[in-house]
């Protein structure tokens, strides 16, 4: 027990020191400045070459989403995720230890060149995330959390980070075991992470791009807007275009759907008129709505 408390305490102070360090020491592998840089870059594109010309630079929800960026990127880790995940990993290893398992690496890819390790990790993680995202839409209890992301009514880059903190916990827990089996721990790989943040920003940006032929590999703004469509086609009652960084899974497994230019489609979800519009109520929403949601089918 003492061991776990110590981990919690060290996670908090460790993360706090790390954050101060990040802000005061700009470097080429600095999360803080890369996040700001990428956000400014994509925002500039929205201003210079807007897809929806009538949408302001400070669209509806801009400030709310900016707060979500700060919260989900930094504060949530600072407040608890770091501690929860460190304890989780330790508990899990102790649990494996009960069966005499010390190492769960099944396929060791550490011997491969770094670029191929990164590529393997990126593709596997993205495929797992695609599956998790589908479940967020299919399982009613999970959908209550995921509604926050779909409550965006005007799309802009910052919308990427409008999501409930439970999503971080769900995504990371599901990914943990498969990634650990090929020898990756909970640490993020800087390049992969920043690359996915960049693609995610663009997916939500007010920029009319689909990258041509590359759009069948990478998710893109013209495809992801359909994921946010309020009206769902009969063939896809739970939604479509579930890809995060890659669109290839949707094309492979038949969930891709881009019927026409989605520039001006209505985005949101059935019943979003009654969805709260401030951070506090949105975060509490799934917990309060839980009892009601169990019998309801989306
Ligand atoms: Zn979704
Ligand atoms: Zn989205």
Coordinates of C-alpha atoms and ligand atoms in Angstrom, one line a residue:
X1 CA 0.0 0.0 0.0
X2 CA 2.8 2.4 1.0
X3 CA 4.4 1.7 -2.3
X4 CA 1.3 2.8 -4.3
X5 CA 1.0 6.0 -2.2
X6 CA 4.6 6.8 -2.9
X7 CA 4.0 6.3 -6.6
X8 CA 1.0 8.7 -6.4
X9 CA 3.0 11.3 -4.6
X10 CA 6.0 11.0 -6.9
X11 CA 3.7 11.1 -10.0
X12 CA 2.3 14.4 -8.8
X13 CA 5.5 16.1 -7.9
X14 CA 7.3 14.6 -10.9
X15 CA 4.7 15.8 -13.3
X16 CA 4.6 19.2 -11.8
X17 CA 8.4 19.6 -12.0
X18 CA 8.3 18.3 -15.5
X19 CA 5.6 20.8 -16.5
X20 CA 7.6 23.8 -15.1
X21 CA 10.6 22.4 -16.8
X22 CA 8.7 22.2 -20.1
X23 CA 7.5 25.8 -20.0
X24 CA 10.8 27.3 -18.9
X25 CA 13.0 25.3 -21.3
X26 CA 12.1 25.5 -24.9
X27 CA 13.6 22.6 -26.9
X28 CA 12.9 20.6 -30.1
X29 CA 11.1 17.9 -28.1
X30 CA 9.0 20.2 -26.0
X31 CA 5.3 19.3 -25.8
X32 CA 4.2 22.7 -24.6
X33 CA 5.8 24.7 -27.4
X34 CA 5.0 22.2 -30.2
X35 CA 1.3 22.2 -29.1
X36 CA 1.2 26.0 -29.2
X37 CA 3.2 26.1 -32.5
X38 CA 1.0 23.5 -34.3
X39 CA -2.2 25.2 -33.0
X40 CA -1.1 28.6 -34.3
X41 CA -0.1 27.1 -37.6
X42 CA -3.5 25.4 -38.2
X43 CA -5.4 28.4 -36.9
X44 CA -3.5 30.6 -39.4
X45 CA -4.5 28.2 -42.2
X46 CA -8.1 28.6 -41.1
X47 CA -7.9 32.3 -41.3
X48 CA -6.0 32.5 -44.6
X49 CA -7.8 29.8 -46.5
X50 CA -11.1 29.1 -44.8
X51 CA -13.3 26.4 -46.2
X52 CA -16.5 27.9 -44.7
X53 CA -15.9 31.6 -45.5
X54 CA -18.6 32.9 -43.2
X55 CA -17.1 31.2 -40.1
X56 CA -15.2 33.5 -37.9
X57 CA -11.7 33.0 -36.6
X58 CA -13.2 32.8 -33.1
X59 CA -16.0 30.4 -34.0
X60 CA -18.7 29.2 -31.7
X61 CA -17.0 27.1 -29.0
X62 CA -13.5 28.5 -29.6
X63 CA -12.8 29.5 -26.0
X64 CA -14.4 26.4 -24.6
X65 CA -12.3 24.2 -26.8
X66 CA -9.2 26.2 -26.0
X67 CA -9.8 25.4 -22.3
X68 CA -10.3 21.7 -23.2
X69 CA -6.9 21.8 -24.9
X70 CA -5.2 23.1 -21.7
X71 CA -7.2 20.7 -19.6
X72 CA -6.9 17.5 -21.5
X73 CA -3.3 18.1 -22.6
X74 CA -1.9 19.3 -19.4
X75 CA -4.1 19.7 -16.4
X76 CA -5.7 16.2 -16.5
X77 CA -2.2 14.7 -16.5
X78 CA -1.2 17.0 -13.7
X79 CA -4.3 16.3 -11.6
X80 CA -4.5 12.6 -11.8
X81 CA -3.9 10.7 -15.0
X82 CA -0.2 10.4 -14.4
X83 CA -0.8 9.1 -10.9
X84 CA -3.6 6.7 -11.9
X85 CA -1.6 5.2 -14.8
X86 CA 1.6 4.7 -12.8
X87 CA -0.4 3.0 -10.0
X88 CA -2.3 1.0 -12.7
X89 CA 0.8 -0.2 -14.3
X90 CA 2.4 -1.2 -11.0
X91 CA -0.8 -3.0 -9.9
X92 CA -0.9 -4.8 -13.2
X93 CA 2.7 -5.9 -13.0
X94 CA 2.2 -7.1 -9.4
X95 CA -0.9 -9.0 -10.6
X96 CA 1.2 -10.7 -13.3
X97 CA 3.9 -11.4 -10.7
X98 CA 1.3 -13.5 -8.8
X99 CA 1.5 -15.9 -11.7
X100 CA 5.2 -15.7 -12.0
X101 CA 5.1 -13.5 -15.1
X102 CA 7.7 -10.9 -15.1
X103 CA 7.7 -9.8 -18.6
X104 CA 4.8 -9.8 -21.0
X105 CA 6.8 -8.9 -24.1
X106 CA 5.6 -11.5 -26.7
X107 CA 7.2 -10.0 -29.8
X108 CA 10.3 -8.0 -29.2
X109 CA 10.8 -5.3 -31.8
X110 CA 13.4 -3.3 -29.9
X111 CA 16.1 -4.7 -32.3
X112 CA 14.5 -3.0 -35.3
X113 CA 15.6 0.4 -36.6
X114 CA 14.0 3.3 -34.7
X115 CA 11.9 4.5 -37.7
X116 CA 10.3 1.1 -38.1
X117 CA 9.6 0.8 -34.4
X118 CA 7.8 4.1 -34.5
X119 CA 5.9 3.2 -37.6
X120 CA 4.7 -0.1 -36.1
X121 CA 3.7 1.6 -32.9
X122 CA 1.9 4.3 -34.8
X123 CA -0.1 1.9 -37.0
X124 CA -1.0 -0.5 -34.2
X125 CA -2.0 2.2 -31.8
X126 CA -4.1 3.9 -34.4
X127 CA -5.9 0.6 -35.2
X128 CA -6.7 0.1 -31.6
X129 CA -7.9 3.6 -31.3
X130 CA -10.2 3.1 -34.3
X131 CA -11.7 0.2 -32.6
X132 CA -12.1 2.0 -29.3
X133 CA -13.7 4.9 -31.1
X134 CA -16.3 2.6 -32.7
X135 CA -17.2 1.3 -29.3
X136 CA -17.6 4.8 -28.0
X137 CA -20.4 5.1 -30.5
X138 CA -21.9 1.7 -30.1
X139 CA -22.0 1.2 -26.3
X140 CA -24.7 3.5 -24.8
X141 CA -22.7 4.2 -21.6
X142 CA -19.6 5.1 -23.5
X143 CA -21.6 7.2 -25.9
X144 CA -22.6 9.4 -23.0
X145 CA -19.0 10.4 -22.5
X146 CA -18.3 10.7 -26.2
X147 CA -21.2 13.0 -26.8
X148 CA -19.0 15.9 -25.5
X149 CA -16.8 15.6 -28.6
X150 CA -19.9 15.5 -30.8
X151 CA -21.4 18.6 -29.2
X152 CA -19.3 20.8 -31.4
X153 CA -21.6 22.9 -33.6
X154 CA -19.0 24.8 -35.6
X155 CA -15.8 23.0 -36.6
X156 CA -12.3 24.4 -35.9
X157 CA -8.9 22.8 -35.1
X158 CA -9.4 23.1 -31.3
X159 CA -12.4 20.9 -31.4
X160 CA -10.0 18.0 -31.5
X161 CA -9.5 18.4 -27.8
X162 CA -13.1 18.7 -26.8
X163 CA -13.6 15.3 -25.1
X164 CA -14.3 13.9 -21.7
X165 CA -11.2 13.0 -19.6
X166 CA -12.6 9.5 -19.3
X167 CA -11.8 9.0 -22.9
X168 CA -8.1 9.4 -22.1
X169 CA -8.4 6.7 -19.5
X170 CA -10.4 4.3 -21.8
X171 CA -8.1 4.7 -24.8
X172 CA -4.9 4.3 -22.8
X173 CA -6.1 1.3 -20.8
X174 CA -7.2 -0.6 -23.9
X175 CA -3.9 0.2 -25.7
X176 CA -1.7 -0.7 -22.8
X177 CA -1.6 -4.5 -22.9
X178 CA -1.2 -4.9 -26.7
X179 CA 1.5 -2.3 -26.8
X180 CA 3.3 -3.8 -23.8
X181 CA 3.3 -7.1 -25.6
X182 CA 5.6 -5.6 -28.2
X183 CA 7.7 -4.0 -25.7
X184 CA 6.3 -0.4 -25.4
X185 CA 5.5 1.1 -22.0
X186 CA 3.1 3.9 -21.1
X187 CA 5.5 6.6 -22.3
X188 CA 4.4 8.4 -25.4
X189 CA 6.7 8.7 -28.3
X190 CA 7.2 12.4 -29.0
X191 CA 7.3 12.3 -32.8
X192 CA 4.2 10.0 -33.0
X193 CA 2.3 12.0 -30.5
X194 CA 2.9 15.4 -32.1
X195 CA 2.2 14.0 -35.6
X196 CA -1.2 12.7 -34.4
X197 CA -1.9 16.0 -32.7
X198 CA -1.2 17.8 -36.0
X199 CA -3.4 15.4 -38.1
X200 CA -6.1 15.7 -35.5
X201 CA -6.0 19.5 -35.6
X202 CA -6.3 19.4 -39.4
X203 CA -9.2 16.9 -39.3
X204 CA -11.2 19.4 -37.3
X205 CA -9.9 22.6 -39.0
X206 CA -12.0 24.8 -41.2
X207 CA -9.8 23.9 -44.2
X208 CA -11.2 22.2 -47.3
X209 CA -8.5 19.5 -47.7
X210 CA -8.6 15.8 -48.4
X211 CA -5.0 15.3 -49.5
X212 CA -6.0 13.7 -52.8
X213 CA -5.0 10.0 -53.0
X214 CA -3.3 10.2 -49.6
X215 CA -6.8 10.8 -48.1
X216 CA -7.3 7.0 -48.4
X217 CA -4.5 6.6 -45.9
X218 CA -4.8 9.7 -43.7
X219 CA -7.9 11.0 -42.1
X220 CA -8.7 14.5 -43.4
X221 CA -11.0 17.5 -42.8
X222 CA -13.4 16.6 -45.7
X223 CA -13.8 13.1 -44.3
X224 CA -13.9 13.8 -40.6
X225 CA -16.7 16.4 -40.9
X226 CA -19.0 13.5 -41.9
X227 CA -18.1 11.8 -38.7
X228 CA -19.6 14.8 -36.9
X229 CA -22.7 14.8 -39.2
X230 CA -26.0 15.2 -37.2
X231 CA -27.9 13.1 -39.6
X232 CA -26.8 9.5 -39.9
X233 CA -27.4 7.4 -43.0
X234 CA -29.4 4.2 -42.8
X235 CA -26.4 2.1 -43.6
X236 CA -24.4 3.6 -40.7
X237 CA -26.8 4.0 -37.7
X238 CA -23.9 4.2 -35.2
X239 CA -21.9 6.6 -37.3
X240 CA -19.0 6.4 -39.8
X241 CA -15.4 7.5 -40.4
X242 CA -14.1 6.4 -37.0
X243 CA -10.4 6.9 -37.9
X244 CA -8.2 9.1 -35.8
X245 CA -5.0 9.6 -37.7
X246 CA -5.5 7.0 -40.4
X247 CA -8.6 6.6 -42.7
X248 CA -7.4 3.3 -44.0
X249 CA -9.3 1.2 -41.4
X250 CA -12.6 2.8 -42.5
X251 CA -11.9 2.0 -46.1
X252 CA -10.8 -1.5 -45.3
X253 CA -13.8 -2.3 -43.0
X254 CA -16.6 -0.5 -44.8
X255 CA -17.2 2.3 -42.4
X256 CA -16.0 5.1 -44.8
X257 CA -18.6 7.5 -45.9
X258 CA -18.1 10.7 -47.9
X259 CA -21.2 11.0 -50.1
X260 CA -20.6 14.7 -51.2
X261 CA -18.8 17.8 -50.1
X262 CA -19.7 18.1 -46.4
X263 CA -18.7 21.8 -46.1
X264 CA -22.1 23.0 -44.8
X265 CA -23.7 19.9 -43.3
X266 CA -25.2 20.3 -39.9
X267 CA -22.9 18.8 -37.2
X268 CA -23.9 17.5 -33.8
X269 CA -26.1 14.7 -32.6
X270 CA -29.8 13.9 -32.1
X271 CA -31.0 16.0 -29.1
X272 CA -27.9 18.2 -28.8
X273 CA -30.2 21.2 -28.3
X274 CA -30.4 20.2 -24.6
X275 CA -26.7 19.5 -24.2
X276 CA -24.9 21.8 -21.7
X277 CA -22.5 24.3 -23.2
X278 CA -20.0 24.9 -20.3
X279 CA -17.1 22.8 -19.3
X280 CA -18.3 21.9 -15.8
X281 CA -21.7 20.7 -16.8
X282 CA -20.3 18.8 -19.8
X283 CA -17.8 16.9 -17.6
X284 CA -20.5 16.0 -15.1
X285 CA -23.1 15.2 -17.7
X286 CA -22.3 11.5 -18.3
X287 CA -22.2 10.8 -14.5
X288 CA -25.6 12.4 -13.9
X289 CA -27.1 10.9 -17.1
X290 CA -25.8 7.4 -16.4
X291 CA -28.9 5.9 -14.9
X292 CA -31.1 7.3 -17.7
X293 CA -28.7 6.2 -20.4
X294 CA -28.7 2.5 -19.6
X295 CA -32.0 1.7 -21.2
X296 CA -31.8 4.3 -23.9
X297 CA -30.6 3.2 -27.4
X298 CA -28.8 6.0 -29.3
Ligands
LIG1 ZN1 -16.9 10.0 -32.5
LIG2 ZN1 -13.9 14.9 -34.2

